[in-house]
Amino acid sequence: MADTVLDYEAEAAHYDRTRGGVPRAEAAAGAVLRLVPAGARTLLDLACGTGLVTERLTRTGLRVYGADAAHAMLRTAAGRLPGRTVRADARRLPLPDASLDAVSAVWLLHLVPFAPDIVAEAARVLRPGGVLIATVDKDAAHDVGSDIDEILRPLRSAASASDRSDLITPHAAAHGLDPAPGTDFTGHGQGGTPRDTVRKLRSGYFASWFDGDTASADALAAALGALPDQDRPRADPRYRLARFVRRG
Ligand SMILES: C[S@@+](CC[C@H](N)C(=O)[O-])C[C@H]1O[C@@H](n2cnc3c(N)ncnc32)[C@H](O)[C@@H]1O
């Protein structure tokens, strides 16, 4: 998909294996469910990906649907959620206004330059009292306190992540979504190694930090390459889930 850093059509084949698998999915789904109001009957999981998280959003009385823009991701999700997936861009959902009780978006807003449009669309499809639950500040949760973080943090802080909670929150409020207490979950298996971080850097994941400045990217790669224990994962991150309630 051209709008995201990663090509999820290609990622689908190894996505579940490389993103913490079932332990991460269970942690994410459990955290989302903690924030869904007791009486909610419908939930749309935006950017459901392979449906690994979505299929775990199960609760009596709650009907769960998944939407994603990538064919390959959605094919796997369709096997997990038969008849309950739709291919859709999160900016243009094929749903009427005020038709859902809850919308979730795990690991979506940090990927796209148009996070505000997604928030606005979620606001449109939510009923009064409905909730939007979304990961925010995702990349800032990585490697916290580690030697990798020491190297990345100055650049990370200077860059403006698209899922920054201090930007998303006022934007949500402008679209009728008031902030409410959120929660967090453990990103099992998501602690980075120096070698993997260099690989991410080389694949363009951090490209927005450099604006084509290859010398700075090379210097960062060299600093990461000099760290000890190149293949030892640092601590698992704790990802933040924000919650917003649709005003009546
Ligand atoms: C990191 S994956 C997250 C998948 C899933 N939520 C999870 O936690 O495993 C990001 C997903 O966002 C989807 N995506 C990216 N941009 C999108 C958009 N504009 N509309 C809908 N889905 C999108 C990708 O296809 C991919 O499946």
PDB file of C-alpha atoms and ligand atoms in Angstrom:
ATOM      1  CA  MET A   1       0.000   0.000   0.000  1.00  0.00           C
ATOM      2  CA  ALA A   2       1.513   3.257  -1.116  1.00  0.00           C
ATOM      3  CA  ASP A   3       0.253   5.311   1.835  1.00  0.00           C
ATOM      4  CA  THR A   4       2.130   3.399   4.511  1.00  0.00           C
ATOM      5  CA  VAL A   5       5.816   2.839   5.110  1.00  0.00           C
ATOM      6  CA  LEU A   6       5.415  -0.932   4.919  1.00  0.00           C
ATOM      7  CA  ASP A   7       3.852  -2.853   2.079  1.00  0.00           C
ATOM      8  CA  TYR A   8       1.194  -4.867   3.877  1.00  0.00           C
ATOM      9  CA  GLU A   9       0.393  -6.854   0.756  1.00  0.00           C
ATOM     10  CA  ALA A  10       3.881  -8.336   1.142  1.00  0.00           C
ATOM     11  CA  GLU A  11       3.922  -8.296   4.973  1.00  0.00           C
ATOM     12  CA  ALA A  12       0.873 -10.543   5.251  1.00  0.00           C
ATOM     13  CA  ALA A  13       2.795 -13.796   4.700  1.00  0.00           C
ATOM     14  CA  HIS A  14       4.926 -13.371   7.814  1.00  0.00           C
ATOM     15  CA  TYR A  15       2.958 -10.794   9.794  1.00  0.00           C
ATOM     16  CA  ASP A  16       1.632 -13.001  12.592  1.00  0.00           C
ATOM     17  CA  ARG A  17       4.999 -14.647  13.158  1.00  0.00           C
ATOM     18  CA  THR A  18       6.885 -11.351  13.406  1.00  0.00           C
ATOM     19  CA  ARG A  19       4.490  -9.202  15.450  1.00  0.00           C
ATOM     20  CA  GLY A  20       4.385 -11.097  18.704  1.00  0.00           C
ATOM     21  CA  GLY A  21       1.861 -13.711  17.564  1.00  0.00           C
ATOM     22  CA  VAL A  22      -0.858 -14.847  19.939  1.00  0.00           C
ATOM     23  CA  PRO A  23       0.604 -13.400  23.188  1.00  0.00           C
ATOM     24  CA  ARG A  24       0.710  -9.868  21.717  1.00  0.00           C
ATOM     25  CA  ALA A  25      -2.710 -10.299  20.116  1.00  0.00           C
ATOM     26  CA  GLU A  26      -4.256 -11.513  23.390  1.00  0.00           C
ATOM     27  CA  ALA A  27      -2.746  -8.605  25.303  1.00  0.00           C
ATOM     28  CA  ALA A  28      -3.991  -6.085  22.742  1.00  0.00           C
ATOM     29  CA  ALA A  29      -7.489  -7.577  22.505  1.00  0.00           C
ATOM     30  CA  GLY A  30      -7.835  -7.807  26.290  1.00  0.00           C
ATOM     31  CA  ALA A  31      -6.873  -4.153  26.636  1.00  0.00           C
ATOM     32  CA  VAL A  32      -9.320  -3.044  23.935  1.00  0.00           C
ATOM     33  CA  LEU A  33     -12.140  -4.992  25.579  1.00  0.00           C
ATOM     34  CA  ARG A  34     -11.432  -3.327  28.929  1.00  0.00           C
ATOM     35  CA  LEU A  35     -12.316  -0.017  27.256  1.00  0.00           C
ATOM     36  CA  VAL A  36     -15.461  -1.119  25.396  1.00  0.00           C
ATOM     37  CA  PRO A  37     -18.607  -0.093  27.334  1.00  0.00           C
ATOM     38  CA  ALA A  38     -20.569  -2.965  28.864  1.00  0.00           C
ATOM     39  CA  GLY A  39     -23.649  -2.436  26.714  1.00  0.00           C
ATOM     40  CA  ALA A  40     -21.852  -2.168  23.370  1.00  0.00           C
ATOM     41  CA  ARG A  41     -23.267  -4.444  20.673  1.00  0.00           C
ATOM     42  CA  THR A  42     -21.115  -3.614  17.633  1.00  0.00           C
ATOM     43  CA  LEU A  43     -17.386  -3.050  17.236  1.00  0.00           C
ATOM     44  CA  LEU A  44     -15.457  -2.362  14.042  1.00  0.00           C
ATOM     45  CA  ASP A  45     -11.747  -3.148  14.234  1.00  0.00           C
ATOM     46  CA  LEU A  46     -10.102  -0.742  11.793  1.00  0.00           C
ATOM     47  CA  ALA A  47      -6.894  -1.971  10.149  1.00  0.00           C
ATOM     48  CA  CYS A  48      -7.737  -5.443  11.398  1.00  0.00           C
ATOM     49  CA  GLY A  49      -4.780  -6.821   9.450  1.00  0.00           C
ATOM     50  CA  THR A  50      -4.751 -10.622   9.584  1.00  0.00           C
ATOM     51  CA  GLY A  51      -7.486 -10.561  12.227  1.00  0.00           C
ATOM     52  CA  LEU A  52      -5.217 -12.024  14.907  1.00  0.00           C
ATOM     53  CA  VAL A  53      -6.307  -9.345  17.380  1.00  0.00           C
ATOM     54  CA  THR A  54      -9.824  -8.973  15.961  1.00  0.00           C
ATOM     55  CA  GLU A  55     -10.765 -12.631  16.451  1.00  0.00           C
ATOM     56  CA  ARG A  56      -9.928 -12.247  20.144  1.00  0.00           C
ATOM     57  CA  LEU A  57     -12.285  -9.315  20.650  1.00  0.00           C
ATOM     58  CA  THR A  58     -14.958 -11.693  21.762  1.00  0.00           C
ATOM     59  CA  ARG A  59     -17.536 -10.923  24.395  1.00  0.00           C
ATOM     60  CA  THR A  60     -21.116 -12.043  24.826  1.00  0.00           C
ATOM     61  CA  GLY A  61     -23.452  -9.698  22.972  1.00  0.00           C
ATOM     62  CA  LEU A  62     -20.658  -7.947  21.049  1.00  0.00           C
ATOM     63  CA  ARG A  63     -20.634  -8.392  17.267  1.00  0.00           C
ATOM     64  CA  VAL A  64     -17.145  -7.717  15.887  1.00  0.00           C
ATOM     65  CA  TYR A  65     -16.238  -6.721  12.318  1.00  0.00           C
ATOM     66  CA  GLY A  66     -12.874  -6.051  10.702  1.00  0.00           C
ATOM     67  CA  ALA A  67     -11.862  -3.600   7.978  1.00  0.00           C
ATOM     68  CA  ASP A  68      -8.510  -3.278   6.269  1.00  0.00           C
ATOM     69  CA  ALA A  69      -7.157  -1.757   3.077  1.00  0.00           C
ATOM     70  CA  ALA A  70      -4.698  -4.538   2.161  1.00  0.00           C
ATOM     71  CA  HIS A  71      -6.075  -7.513   0.199  1.00  0.00           C
ATOM     72  CA  ALA A  72      -3.497  -9.995   1.490  1.00  0.00           C
ATOM     73  CA  MET A  73      -3.962  -9.095   5.162  1.00  0.00           C
ATOM     74  CA  LEU A  74      -7.715  -9.214   4.758  1.00  0.00           C
ATOM     75  CA  ARG A  75      -7.635 -12.652   3.136  1.00  0.00           C
ATOM     76  CA  THR A  76      -6.218 -14.117   6.348  1.00  0.00           C
ATOM     77  CA  ALA A  77      -8.659 -12.092   8.435  1.00  0.00           C
ATOM     78  CA  ALA A  78     -11.591 -13.370   6.375  1.00  0.00           C
ATOM     79  CA  GLY A  79     -10.677 -16.936   7.370  1.00  0.00           C
ATOM     80  CA  ARG A  80     -10.758 -15.925  11.025  1.00  0.00           C
ATOM     81  CA  LEU A  81     -13.898 -13.781  10.842  1.00  0.00           C
ATOM     82  CA  PRO A  82     -16.037 -15.333   8.104  1.00  0.00           C
ATOM     83  CA  GLY A  83     -18.519 -12.850   6.650  1.00  0.00           C
ATOM     84  CA  ARG A  84     -17.412 -10.081   8.976  1.00  0.00           C
ATOM     85  CA  THR A  85     -14.583  -8.415   7.076  1.00  0.00           C
ATOM     86  CA  VAL A  86     -14.637  -5.625   4.556  1.00  0.00           C
ATOM     87  CA  ARG A  87     -11.921  -4.113   2.412  1.00  0.00           C
ATOM     88  CA  ALA A  88     -12.017  -0.419   3.139  1.00  0.00           C
ATOM     89  CA  ASP A  89      -9.820   2.576   3.620  1.00  0.00           C
ATOM     90  CA  ALA A  90     -10.232   3.744   7.196  1.00  0.00           C
ATOM     91  CA  ARG A  91     -10.841   7.264   5.858  1.00  0.00           C
ATOM     92  CA  ARG A  92     -13.933   6.192   3.917  1.00  0.00           C
ATOM     93  CA  LEU A  93     -15.926   3.506   5.654  1.00  0.00           C
ATOM     94  CA  PRO A  94     -18.903   1.992   3.830  1.00  0.00           C
ATOM     95  CA  LEU A  95     -21.156   2.630   6.820  1.00  0.00           C
ATOM     96  CA  PRO A  96     -23.901   5.102   7.680  1.00  0.00           C
ATOM     97  CA  ASP A  97     -23.431   7.867  10.227  1.00  0.00           C
ATOM     98  CA  ALA A  98     -23.866   6.890  13.891  1.00  0.00           C
ATOM     99  CA  SER A  99     -24.072   3.162  13.172  1.00  0.00           C
ATOM    100  CA  LEU A 100     -21.528   1.626  15.586  1.00  0.00           C
ATOM    101  CA  ASP A 101     -21.008   1.372  19.345  1.00  0.00           C
ATOM    102  CA  ALA A 102     -17.224   1.009  19.206  1.00  0.00           C
ATOM    103  CA  VAL A 103     -14.335   1.420  16.790  1.00  0.00           C
ATOM    104  CA  SER A 104     -10.840   0.136  17.525  1.00  0.00           C
ATOM    105  CA  ALA A 105      -7.582   0.808  15.711  1.00  0.00           C
ATOM    106  CA  VAL A 106      -4.571  -1.101  16.992  1.00  0.00           C
ATOM    107  CA  TRP A 107      -1.284  -0.054  15.391  1.00  0.00           C
ATOM    108  CA  LEU A 108      -2.790   2.089  12.641  1.00  0.00           C
ATOM    109  CA  LEU A 109      -2.482   5.812  13.385  1.00  0.00           C
ATOM    110  CA  HIS A 110       1.330   5.804  13.597  1.00  0.00           C
ATOM    111  CA  LEU A 111       1.572   4.405  10.062  1.00  0.00           C
ATOM    112  CA  VAL A 112      -0.211   7.022   8.031  1.00  0.00           C
ATOM    113  CA  PRO A 113       0.149  10.756   7.397  1.00  0.00           C
ATOM    114  CA  PHE A 114      -3.650  11.142   7.523  1.00  0.00           C
ATOM    115  CA  ALA A 115      -4.409   9.968  11.065  1.00  0.00           C
ATOM    116  CA  PRO A 116      -6.724  13.002  11.607  1.00  0.00           C
ATOM    117  CA  ASP A 117      -8.930  11.874   8.691  1.00  0.00           C
ATOM    118  CA  ILE A 118      -9.270   8.429  10.242  1.00  0.00           C
ATOM    119  CA  VAL A 119     -10.271   9.918  13.588  1.00  0.00           C
ATOM    120  CA  ALA A 120     -12.863  12.113  11.860  1.00  0.00           C
ATOM    121  CA  GLU A 121     -14.302   9.115  10.007  1.00  0.00           C
ATOM    122  CA  ALA A 122     -14.497   7.076  13.218  1.00  0.00           C
ATOM    123  CA  ALA A 123     -16.368   9.982  14.820  1.00  0.00           C
ATOM    124  CA  ARG A 124     -18.833   9.968  11.938  1.00  0.00           C
ATOM    125  CA  VAL A 125     -19.748   6.269  12.242  1.00  0.00           C
ATOM    126  CA  LEU A 126     -19.981   6.213  16.051  1.00  0.00           C
ATOM    127  CA  ARG A 127     -23.244   6.615  17.892  1.00  0.00           C
ATOM    128  CA  PRO A 128     -23.471   9.143  20.724  1.00  0.00           C
ATOM    129  CA  GLY A 129     -21.822   7.429  23.692  1.00  0.00           C
ATOM    130  CA  GLY A 130     -19.835   5.166  21.359  1.00  0.00           C
ATOM    131  CA  VAL A 131     -16.081   4.841  21.797  1.00  0.00           C
ATOM    132  CA  LEU A 132     -12.987   5.085  19.642  1.00  0.00           C
ATOM    133  CA  ILE A 133     -10.091   3.068  21.057  1.00  0.00           C
ATOM    134  CA  ALA A 134      -6.744   3.536  19.346  1.00  0.00           C
ATOM    135  CA  THR A 135      -3.054   3.023  19.952  1.00  0.00           C
ATOM    136  CA  VAL A 136      -1.205   6.322  20.268  1.00  0.00           C
ATOM    137  CA  ASP A 137       2.468   7.237  20.727  1.00  0.00           C
ATOM    138  CA  LYS A 138       3.312   3.785  19.407  1.00  0.00           C
ATOM    139  CA  ASP A 139       6.906   4.164  18.360  1.00  0.00           C
ATOM    140  CA  ALA A 140       7.768   6.217  21.435  1.00  0.00           C
ATOM    141  CA  ALA A 141       6.979   3.099  23.499  1.00  0.00           C
ATOM    142  CA  HIS A 142       9.790   1.151  21.877  1.00  0.00           C
ATOM    143  CA  ASP A 143      13.079   0.367  23.586  1.00  0.00           C
ATOM    144  CA  VAL A 144      12.333   2.743  26.478  1.00  0.00           C
ATOM    145  CA  GLY A 145      15.319   3.007  28.799  1.00  0.00           C
ATOM    146  CA  SER A 146      17.507   0.846  26.572  1.00  0.00           C
ATOM    147  CA  ASP A 147      20.764   1.581  24.783  1.00  0.00           C
ATOM    148  CA  ILE A 148      18.832   1.577  21.482  1.00  0.00           C
ATOM    149  CA  ASP A 149      16.517   4.221  22.866  1.00  0.00           C
ATOM    150  CA  GLU A 150      19.448   6.391  23.919  1.00  0.00           C
ATOM    151  CA  ILE A 151      20.497   6.553  20.280  1.00  0.00           C
ATOM    152  CA  LEU A 152      17.030   6.903  18.736  1.00  0.00           C
ATOM    153  CA  ARG A 153      15.279   9.169  21.211  1.00  0.00           C
ATOM    154  CA  PRO A 154      16.740  12.531  20.140  1.00  0.00           C
ATOM    155  CA  LEU A 155      15.658  11.875  16.553  1.00  0.00           C
ATOM    156  CA  ARG A 156      12.325  10.424  17.605  1.00  0.00           C
ATOM    157  CA  SER A 157      11.537  13.457  19.740  1.00  0.00           C
ATOM    158  CA  ALA A 158      12.400  15.834  16.909  1.00  0.00           C
ATOM    159  CA  ALA A 159      10.187  13.946  14.457  1.00  0.00           C
ATOM    160  CA  SER A 160       6.444  14.330  14.656  1.00  0.00           C
ATOM    161  CA  ALA A 161       4.771  10.926  14.855  1.00  0.00           C
ATOM    162  CA  SER A 162       1.334  10.894  13.261  1.00  0.00           C
ATOM    163  CA  ASP A 163      -0.188   9.160  16.312  1.00  0.00           C
ATOM    164  CA  ARG A 164       1.072  11.679  18.865  1.00  0.00           C
ATOM    165  CA  SER A 165      -1.571  11.800  21.571  1.00  0.00           C
ATOM    166  CA  ASP A 166      -1.133  15.543  22.074  1.00  0.00           C
ATOM    167  CA  LEU A 167      -2.145  16.056  18.429  1.00  0.00           C
ATOM    168  CA  ILE A 168      -4.809  13.357  18.204  1.00  0.00           C
ATOM    169  CA  THR A 169      -6.660  14.420  21.369  1.00  0.00           C
ATOM    170  CA  PRO A 170      -7.569  18.002  20.329  1.00  0.00           C
ATOM    171  CA  HIS A 171      -8.372  16.819  16.832  1.00  0.00           C
ATOM    172  CA  ALA A 172     -10.705  14.145  18.218  1.00  0.00           C
ATOM    173  CA  ALA A 173     -12.392  16.737  20.449  1.00  0.00           C
ATOM    174  CA  ALA A 174     -12.993  18.957  17.408  1.00  0.00           C
ATOM    175  CA  HIS A 175     -14.884  16.034  15.868  1.00  0.00           C
ATOM    176  CA  GLY A 176     -17.051  15.365  18.907  1.00  0.00           C
ATOM    177  CA  LEU A 177     -14.848  12.753  20.568  1.00  0.00           C
ATOM    178  CA  ASP A 178     -14.046  13.528  24.197  1.00  0.00           C
ATOM    179  CA  PRO A 179     -11.026  11.935  25.878  1.00  0.00           C
ATOM    180  CA  ALA A 180     -11.676   9.242  28.501  1.00  0.00           C
ATOM    181  CA  PRO A 181      -9.272   7.086  30.515  1.00  0.00           C
ATOM    182  CA  GLY A 182      -7.306   4.621  28.404  1.00  0.00           C
ATOM    183  CA  THR A 183      -5.061   1.690  29.200  1.00  0.00           C
ATOM    184  CA  ASP A 184      -1.955  -0.049  27.927  1.00  0.00           C
ATOM    185  CA  PHE A 185      -0.754  -3.508  26.963  1.00  0.00           C
ATOM    186  CA  THR A 186       2.506  -5.378  26.597  1.00  0.00           C
ATOM    187  CA  GLY A 187       3.923  -5.696  23.112  1.00  0.00           C
ATOM    188  CA  HIS A 188       5.085  -9.267  23.608  1.00  0.00           C
ATOM    189  CA  GLY A 189       8.029 -10.045  21.353  1.00  0.00           C
ATOM    190  CA  GLN A 190       8.314  -6.435  20.203  1.00  0.00           C
ATOM    191  CA  GLY A 191      11.493  -5.482  22.054  1.00  0.00           C
ATOM    192  CA  GLY A 192      13.976  -4.472  19.366  1.00  0.00           C
ATOM    193  CA  THR A 193      17.503  -5.770  18.808  1.00  0.00           C
ATOM    194  CA  PRO A 194      20.199  -3.440  17.486  1.00  0.00           C
ATOM    195  CA  ARG A 195      20.502  -5.537  14.332  1.00  0.00           C
ATOM    196  CA  ASP A 196      16.747  -5.459  13.646  1.00  0.00           C
ATOM    197  CA  THR A 197      16.669  -1.720  14.270  1.00  0.00           C
ATOM    198  CA  VAL A 198      19.365  -1.201  11.636  1.00  0.00           C
ATOM    199  CA  ARG A 199      17.324  -3.400   9.282  1.00  0.00           C
ATOM    200  CA  LYS A 200      14.262  -1.221   9.940  1.00  0.00           C
ATOM    201  CA  LEU A 201      16.347   1.874   9.325  1.00  0.00           C
ATOM    202  CA  ARG A 202      17.631   0.486   6.025  1.00  0.00           C
ATOM    203  CA  SER A 203      14.113  -0.487   4.937  1.00  0.00           C
ATOM    204  CA  GLY A 204      13.033   3.159   5.247  1.00  0.00           C
ATOM    205  CA  TYR A 205      10.945   2.836   8.412  1.00  0.00           C
ATOM    206  CA  PHE A 206      12.589   5.919   9.936  1.00  0.00           C
ATOM    207  CA  ALA A 207      12.944   7.793   6.641  1.00  0.00           C
ATOM    208  CA  SER A 208      10.889  10.780   7.817  1.00  0.00           C
ATOM    209  CA  TRP A 209      13.529  11.474  10.468  1.00  0.00           C
ATOM    210  CA  PHE A 210      16.199  12.141   7.881  1.00  0.00           C
ATOM    211  CA  ASP A 211      14.495  13.797   4.957  1.00  0.00           C
ATOM    212  CA  GLY A 212      16.893  12.145   2.495  1.00  0.00           C
ATOM    213  CA  ASP A 213      19.981  12.881   4.610  1.00  0.00           C
ATOM    214  CA  THR A 214      21.792   9.563   4.042  1.00  0.00           C
ATOM    215  CA  ALA A 215      24.900  10.629   5.974  1.00  0.00           C
ATOM    216  CA  SER A 216      22.822  10.978   9.173  1.00  0.00           C
ATOM    217  CA  ALA A 217      21.117   7.661   8.517  1.00  0.00           C
ATOM    218  CA  ASP A 218      24.524   6.026   8.018  1.00  0.00           C
ATOM    219  CA  ALA A 219      25.804   7.551  11.261  1.00  0.00           C
ATOM    220  CA  LEU A 220      22.785   6.189  13.113  1.00  0.00           C
ATOM    221  CA  ALA A 221      23.277   2.739  11.600  1.00  0.00           C
ATOM    222  CA  ALA A 222      26.932   2.812  12.659  1.00  0.00           C
ATOM    223  CA  ALA A 223      26.010   3.780  16.249  1.00  0.00           C
ATOM    224  CA  LEU A 224      23.422   1.002  16.435  1.00  0.00           C
ATOM    225  CA  GLY A 225      25.875  -1.445  14.870  1.00  0.00           C
ATOM    226  CA  ALA A 226      28.402  -0.684  17.604  1.00  0.00           C
ATOM    227  CA  LEU A 227      26.050  -1.660  20.445  1.00  0.00           C
ATOM    228  CA  PRO A 228      26.736  -4.906  22.305  1.00  0.00           C
ATOM    229  CA  ASP A 229      24.473  -7.964  22.052  1.00  0.00           C
ATOM    230  CA  GLN A 230      23.330  -7.246  18.505  1.00  0.00           C
ATOM    231  CA  ASP A 231      20.698 -10.013  18.580  1.00  0.00           C
ATOM    232  CA  ARG A 232      19.415  -9.641  22.152  1.00  0.00           C
ATOM    233  CA  PRO A 233      15.914  -8.152  22.226  1.00  0.00           C
ATOM    234  CA  ARG A 234      15.550  -5.246  24.626  1.00  0.00           C
ATOM    235  CA  ALA A 235      12.521  -5.078  26.961  1.00  0.00           C
ATOM    236  CA  ASP A 236       9.038  -5.495  25.501  1.00  0.00           C
ATOM    237  CA  PRO A 237       7.283  -2.143  25.047  1.00  0.00           C
ATOM    238  CA  ARG A 238       4.045  -1.108  26.769  1.00  0.00           C
ATOM    239  CA  TYR A 239       1.736   0.340  24.132  1.00  0.00           C
ATOM    240  CA  ARG A 240      -0.820   3.008  24.999  1.00  0.00           C
ATOM    241  CA  LEU A 241      -4.462   2.710  24.054  1.00  0.00           C
ATOM    242  CA  ALA A 242      -6.366   5.996  24.096  1.00  0.00           C
ATOM    243  CA  ARG A 243     -10.141   6.117  24.408  1.00  0.00           C
ATOM    244  CA  PHE A 244     -12.527   8.791  23.150  1.00  0.00           C
ATOM    245  CA  VAL A 245     -16.270   8.960  23.740  1.00  0.00           C
ATOM    246  CA  ARG A 246     -18.667  10.292  21.082  1.00  0.00           C
ATOM    247  CA  ARG A 247     -20.554  13.286  22.360  1.00  0.00           C
ATOM    248  CA  GLY A 248     -24.352  13.100  22.160  1.00  0.00           C
TER     249      GLY A 248
HETATM  250  C1  LIG B   1       0.595  -2.885  11.839  1.00  0.00           C
HETATM  251  S1  LIG B   1      -0.790  -3.574  11.005  1.00  0.00           S
HETATM  252  C2  LIG B   1      -1.923  -3.759  12.360  1.00  0.00           C
HETATM  253  C3  LIG B   1      -2.857  -4.914  12.177  1.00  0.00           C
HETATM  254  C4  LIG B   1      -3.676  -5.271  13.403  1.00  0.00           C
HETATM  255  N1  LIG B   1      -4.456  -4.157  13.895  1.00  0.00           N
HETATM  256  C5  LIG B   1      -2.800  -5.818  14.478  1.00  0.00           C
HETATM  257  O1  LIG B   1      -2.680  -5.185  15.533  1.00  0.00           O
HETATM  258  O2  LIG B   1      -2.208  -6.896  14.268  1.00  0.00           O
HETATM  259  C6  LIG B   1      -1.430  -2.203  10.144  1.00  0.00           C
HETATM  260  C7  LIG B   1      -2.594  -2.504   9.240  1.00  0.00           C
HETATM  261  O3  LIG B   1      -3.145  -1.256   8.810  1.00  0.00           O
HETATM  262  C8  LIG B   1      -3.654  -1.441   7.517  1.00  0.00           C
HETATM  263  N2  LIG B   1      -3.843  -0.104   6.925  1.00  0.00           N
HETATM  264  C9  LIG B   1      -2.907   0.809   6.633  1.00  0.00           C
HETATM  265  N3  LIG B   1      -3.479   1.934   6.141  1.00  0.00           N
HETATM  266  C10 LIG B   1      -4.808   1.718   6.129  1.00  0.00           C
HETATM  267  C11 LIG B   1      -5.932   2.505   5.748  1.00  0.00           C
HETATM  268  N4  LIG B   1      -5.791   3.739   5.253  1.00  0.00           N
HETATM  269  N5  LIG B   1      -7.158   1.972   5.879  1.00  0.00           N
HETATM  270  C12 LIG B   1      -7.327   0.713   6.369  1.00  0.00           C
HETATM  271  N6  LIG B   1      -6.299  -0.077   6.735  1.00  0.00           N
HETATM  272  C13 LIG B   1      -5.051   0.411   6.632  1.00  0.00           C
HETATM  273  C14 LIG B   1      -2.580  -2.295   6.849  1.00  0.00           C
HETATM  274  O4  LIG B   1      -3.063  -2.917   5.673  1.00  0.00           O
HETATM  275  C15 LIG B   1      -2.256  -3.276   7.959  1.00  0.00           C
HETATM  276  O5  LIG B   1      -3.031  -4.430   7.889  1.00  0.00           O
END
